[in-house]
Amino acid sequence: MPAATPTRTQIGRRLPISECSPAESPTPRLYRPEEVAAVLGCSAWWVKDRARRRLIPFTRVGRAYRFSADHLAEIIRMHETRPAHPQQPTQLPGSAKPTSPQRSSLPAATSVRLRARPPRRARRDQYEIAA
């Protein structure tokens, strides 16, 4: 028996992510910049600009930028900020106070006094006087 051909409404209909299963759709779902921007909480212009400058991963379909779920996860990881220093354990009331850190045996750096440059006007006037 020949396979049923899909109707026009079936071809143009997009299924929500919850209705799609890997068995039904072997190709990954590609998101438009507007959809990615909504998830990231930024503008579609920002998403397109970063893709144009090749700062974020994307797929190009014709002249359009498209993003897979893996691209979106990587963009989020790329812009993630970690704490600069690991958090110190909090002291509970009544616990012993931590000891003071060891002082460095390096000598203190000598300070250098900085001088401001004279304004351009003053320098230009000096050249005109000398001429």
C-alpha positions as YAML, in Angstrom:
chain: A
units: angstrom
residues:
- id: 1
  name: MET
  ca: [0.00, 0.00, 0.00]
- id: 2
  name: PRO
  ca: [1.54, 3.40, -0.94]
- id: 3
  name: ALA
  ca: [2.36, 5.84, 1.83]
- id: 4
  name: ALA
  ca: [-0.15, 8.61, 2.33]
- id: 5
  name: THR
  ca: [1.02, 11.95, 1.07]
- id: 6
  name: PRO
  ca: [0.89, 14.75, 3.62]
- id: 7
  name: THR
  ca: [-1.71, 17.43, 3.12]
- id: 8
  name: ARG
  ca: [-0.93, 21.11, 2.89]
- id: 9
  name: THR
  ca: [-2.05, 21.76, 6.50]
- id: 10
  name: GLN
  ca: [0.21, 18.98, 7.77]
- id: 11
  name: ILE
  ca: [3.24, 20.36, 5.93]
- id: 12
  name: GLY
  ca: [2.86, 23.95, 7.16]
- id: 13
  name: ARG
  ca: [1.94, 23.05, 10.73]
- id: 14
  name: ARG
  ca: [4.67, 23.42, 13.38]
- id: 15
  name: LEU
  ca: [4.54, 21.08, 16.32]
- id: 16
  name: PRO
  ca: [5.40, 22.37, 19.77]
- id: 17
  name: ILE
  ca: [8.59, 20.93, 21.25]
- id: 18
  name: SER
  ca: [6.58, 18.77, 23.66]
- id: 19
  name: GLU
  ca: [4.78, 17.05, 20.76]
- id: 20
  name: CYS
  ca: [7.95, 16.31, 18.77]
- id: 21
  name: SER
  ca: [9.85, 13.18, 19.55]
- id: 22
  name: PRO
  ca: [13.25, 12.22, 18.15]
- id: 23
  name: ALA
  ca: [11.63, 9.28, 16.34]
- id: 24
  name: GLU
  ca: [9.18, 11.58, 14.53]
- id: 25
  name: SER
  ca: [11.67, 14.27, 13.56]
- id: 26
  name: PRO
  ca: [15.25, 13.21, 12.75]
- id: 27
  name: THR
  ca: [16.29, 16.83, 12.09]
- id: 28
  name: PRO
  ca: [16.78, 19.26, 14.97]
- id: 29
  name: ARG
  ca: [14.32, 22.10, 15.46]
- id: 30
  name: LEU
  ca: [15.81, 25.40, 14.34]
- id: 31
  name: TYR
  ca: [14.79, 28.56, 16.17]
- id: 32
  name: ARG
  ca: [14.51, 32.04, 14.67]
- id: 33
  name: PRO
  ca: [16.52, 34.93, 16.20]
- id: 34
  name: GLU
  ca: [13.31, 36.36, 17.68]
- id: 35
  name: GLU
  ca: [12.66, 33.10, 19.55]
- id: 36
  name: VAL
  ca: [16.26, 32.93, 20.82]
- id: 37
  name: ALA
  ca: [16.05, 36.57, 21.92]
- id: 38
  name: ALA
  ca: [12.88, 35.84, 23.88]
- id: 39
  name: VAL
  ca: [14.61, 33.00, 25.74]
- id: 40
  name: LEU
  ca: [17.75, 35.03, 26.42]
- id: 41
  name: GLY
  ca: [15.85, 38.19, 27.36]
- id: 42
  name: CYS
  ca: [17.58, 40.37, 24.76]
- id: 43
  name: SER
  ca: [16.70, 41.87, 21.39]
- id: 44
  name: ALA
  ca: [16.60, 40.02, 18.10]
- id: 45
  name: TRP
  ca: [19.00, 42.66, 16.76]
- id: 46
  name: TRP
  ca: [21.59, 41.61, 19.38]
- id: 47
  name: VAL
  ca: [21.27, 37.95, 18.40]
- id: 48
  name: LYS
  ca: [21.60, 38.71, 14.66]
- id: 49
  name: ASP
  ca: [24.49, 41.12, 15.22]
- id: 50
  name: ARG
  ca: [26.43, 38.57, 17.29]
- id: 51
  name: ALA
  ca: [25.80, 35.88, 14.68]
- id: 52
  name: ARG
  ca: [26.87, 38.23, 11.85]
- id: 53
  name: ARG
  ca: [30.12, 38.98, 13.70]
- id: 54
  name: ARG
  ca: [30.51, 35.22, 14.37]
- id: 55
  name: LEU
  ca: [30.57, 35.65, 18.15]
- id: 56
  name: ILE
  ca: [27.85, 33.07, 18.79]
- id: 57
  name: PRO
  ca: [27.20, 29.71, 17.08]
- id: 58
  name: PHE
  ca: [24.46, 29.57, 14.44]
- id: 59
  name: THR
  ca: [23.29, 27.82, 11.30]
- id: 60
  name: ARG
  ca: [22.72, 29.78, 8.13]
- id: 61
  name: VAL
  ca: [19.79, 28.73, 5.98]
- id: 62
  name: GLY
  ca: [19.92, 30.88, 2.87]
- id: 63
  name: ARG
  ca: [20.34, 34.38, 4.27]
- id: 64
  name: ALA
  ca: [18.55, 33.62, 7.54]
- id: 65
  name: TYR
  ca: [20.19, 32.87, 10.88]
- id: 66
  name: ARG
  ca: [18.82, 29.81, 12.65]
- id: 67
  name: PHE
  ca: [19.74, 28.31, 16.01]
- id: 68
  name: SER
  ca: [19.43, 24.77, 17.34]
- id: 69
  name: ALA
  ca: [18.87, 23.84, 20.98]
- id: 70
  name: ASP
  ca: [22.60, 23.01, 21.22]
- id: 71
  name: HIS
  ca: [23.48, 26.46, 19.88]
- id: 72
  name: LEU
  ca: [21.23, 28.07, 22.48]
- id: 73
  name: ALA
  ca: [22.80, 26.05, 25.31]
- id: 74
  name: GLU
  ca: [26.30, 27.00, 24.11]
- id: 75
  name: ILE
  ca: [25.37, 30.71, 23.90]
- id: 76
  name: ILE
  ca: [24.16, 30.56, 27.49]
- id: 77
  name: ARG
  ca: [27.39, 28.84, 28.60]
- id: 78
  name: MET
  ca: [29.52, 31.39, 26.70]
- id: 79
  name: HIS
  ca: [27.92, 34.31, 28.53]
- id: 80
  name: GLU
  ca: [27.88, 32.68, 31.94]
- id: 81
  name: THR
  ca: [29.85, 34.48, 34.65]
- id: 82
  name: ARG
  ca: [31.42, 32.57, 37.50]
- id: 83
  name: PRO
  ca: [32.39, 34.05, 40.87]
- id: 84
  name: ALA
  ca: [35.94, 35.45, 40.86]
- id: 85
  name: HIS
  ca: [36.78, 33.87, 44.22]
- id: 86
  name: PRO
  ca: [35.34, 30.75, 45.76]
- id: 87
  name: GLN
  ca: [32.93, 31.56, 48.54]
- id: 88
  name: GLN
  ca: [34.33, 31.42, 52.04]
- id: 89
  name: PRO
  ca: [32.41, 29.17, 54.40]
- id: 90
  name: THR
  ca: [30.17, 31.24, 56.60]
- id: 91
  name: GLN
  ca: [31.00, 31.36, 60.29]
- id: 92
  name: LEU
  ca: [28.32, 30.12, 62.62]
- id: 93
  name: PRO
  ca: [27.68, 32.15, 65.78]
- id: 94
  name: GLY
  ca: [29.78, 30.88, 68.66]
- id: 95
  name: SER
  ca: [32.38, 29.24, 66.42]
- id: 96
  name: ALA
  ca: [36.05, 30.12, 66.60]
- id: 97
  name: LYS
  ca: [37.20, 33.16, 64.67]
- id: 98
  name: PRO
  ca: [39.45, 32.45, 61.72]
- id: 99
  name: THR
  ca: [43.11, 33.27, 62.12]
- id: 100
  name: SER
  ca: [44.48, 36.32, 60.33]
- id: 101
  name: PRO
  ca: [46.12, 35.61, 56.98]
- id: 102
  name: GLN
  ca: [49.90, 35.45, 56.81]
- id: 103
  name: ARG
  ca: [51.48, 38.75, 55.88]
- id: 104
  name: SER
  ca: [53.46, 38.76, 52.70]
- id: 105
  name: SER
  ca: [57.24, 38.91, 53.10]
- id: 106
  name: LEU
  ca: [57.45, 41.09, 49.95]
- id: 107
  name: PRO
  ca: [58.28, 44.76, 50.50]
- id: 108
  name: ALA
  ca: [55.53, 47.28, 49.88]
- id: 109
  name: ALA
  ca: [55.57, 48.75, 46.39]
- id: 110
  name: THR
  ca: [56.94, 52.27, 46.19]
- id: 111
  name: SER
  ca: [54.44, 54.79, 44.93]
- id: 112
  name: VAL
  ca: [55.22, 56.97, 41.93]
- id: 113
  name: ARG
  ca: [53.75, 60.44, 41.73]
- id: 114
  name: LEU
  ca: [51.91, 60.95, 38.44]
- id: 115
  name: ARG
  ca: [51.90, 64.27, 36.63]
- id: 116
  name: ALA
  ca: [49.18, 65.47, 34.30]
- id: 117
  name: ARG
  ca: [50.15, 66.49, 30.79]
- id: 118
  name: PRO
  ca: [49.70, 70.15, 29.91]
- id: 119
  name: PRO
  ca: [46.62, 70.84, 27.76]
- id: 120
  name: ARG
  ca: [47.06, 70.90, 23.98]
- id: 121
  name: ARG
  ca: [46.31, 74.61, 23.88]
- id: 122
  name: ALA
  ca: [49.25, 75.32, 26.15]
- id: 123
  name: ARG
  ca: [51.57, 73.14, 24.07]
- id: 124
  name: ARG
  ca: [50.39, 74.73, 20.81]
- id: 125
  name: ASP
  ca: [50.92, 78.22, 22.24]
- id: 126
  name: GLN
  ca: [54.50, 77.29, 23.20]
- id: 127
  name: TYR
  ca: [55.23, 76.32, 19.59]
- id: 128
  name: GLU
  ca: [53.72, 79.52, 18.20]
- id: 129
  name: ILE
  ca: [55.76, 81.66, 20.60]
- id: 130
  name: ALA
  ca: [58.96, 79.86, 19.71]
- id: 131
  name: ALA
  ca: [58.40, 80.32, 15.95]
...
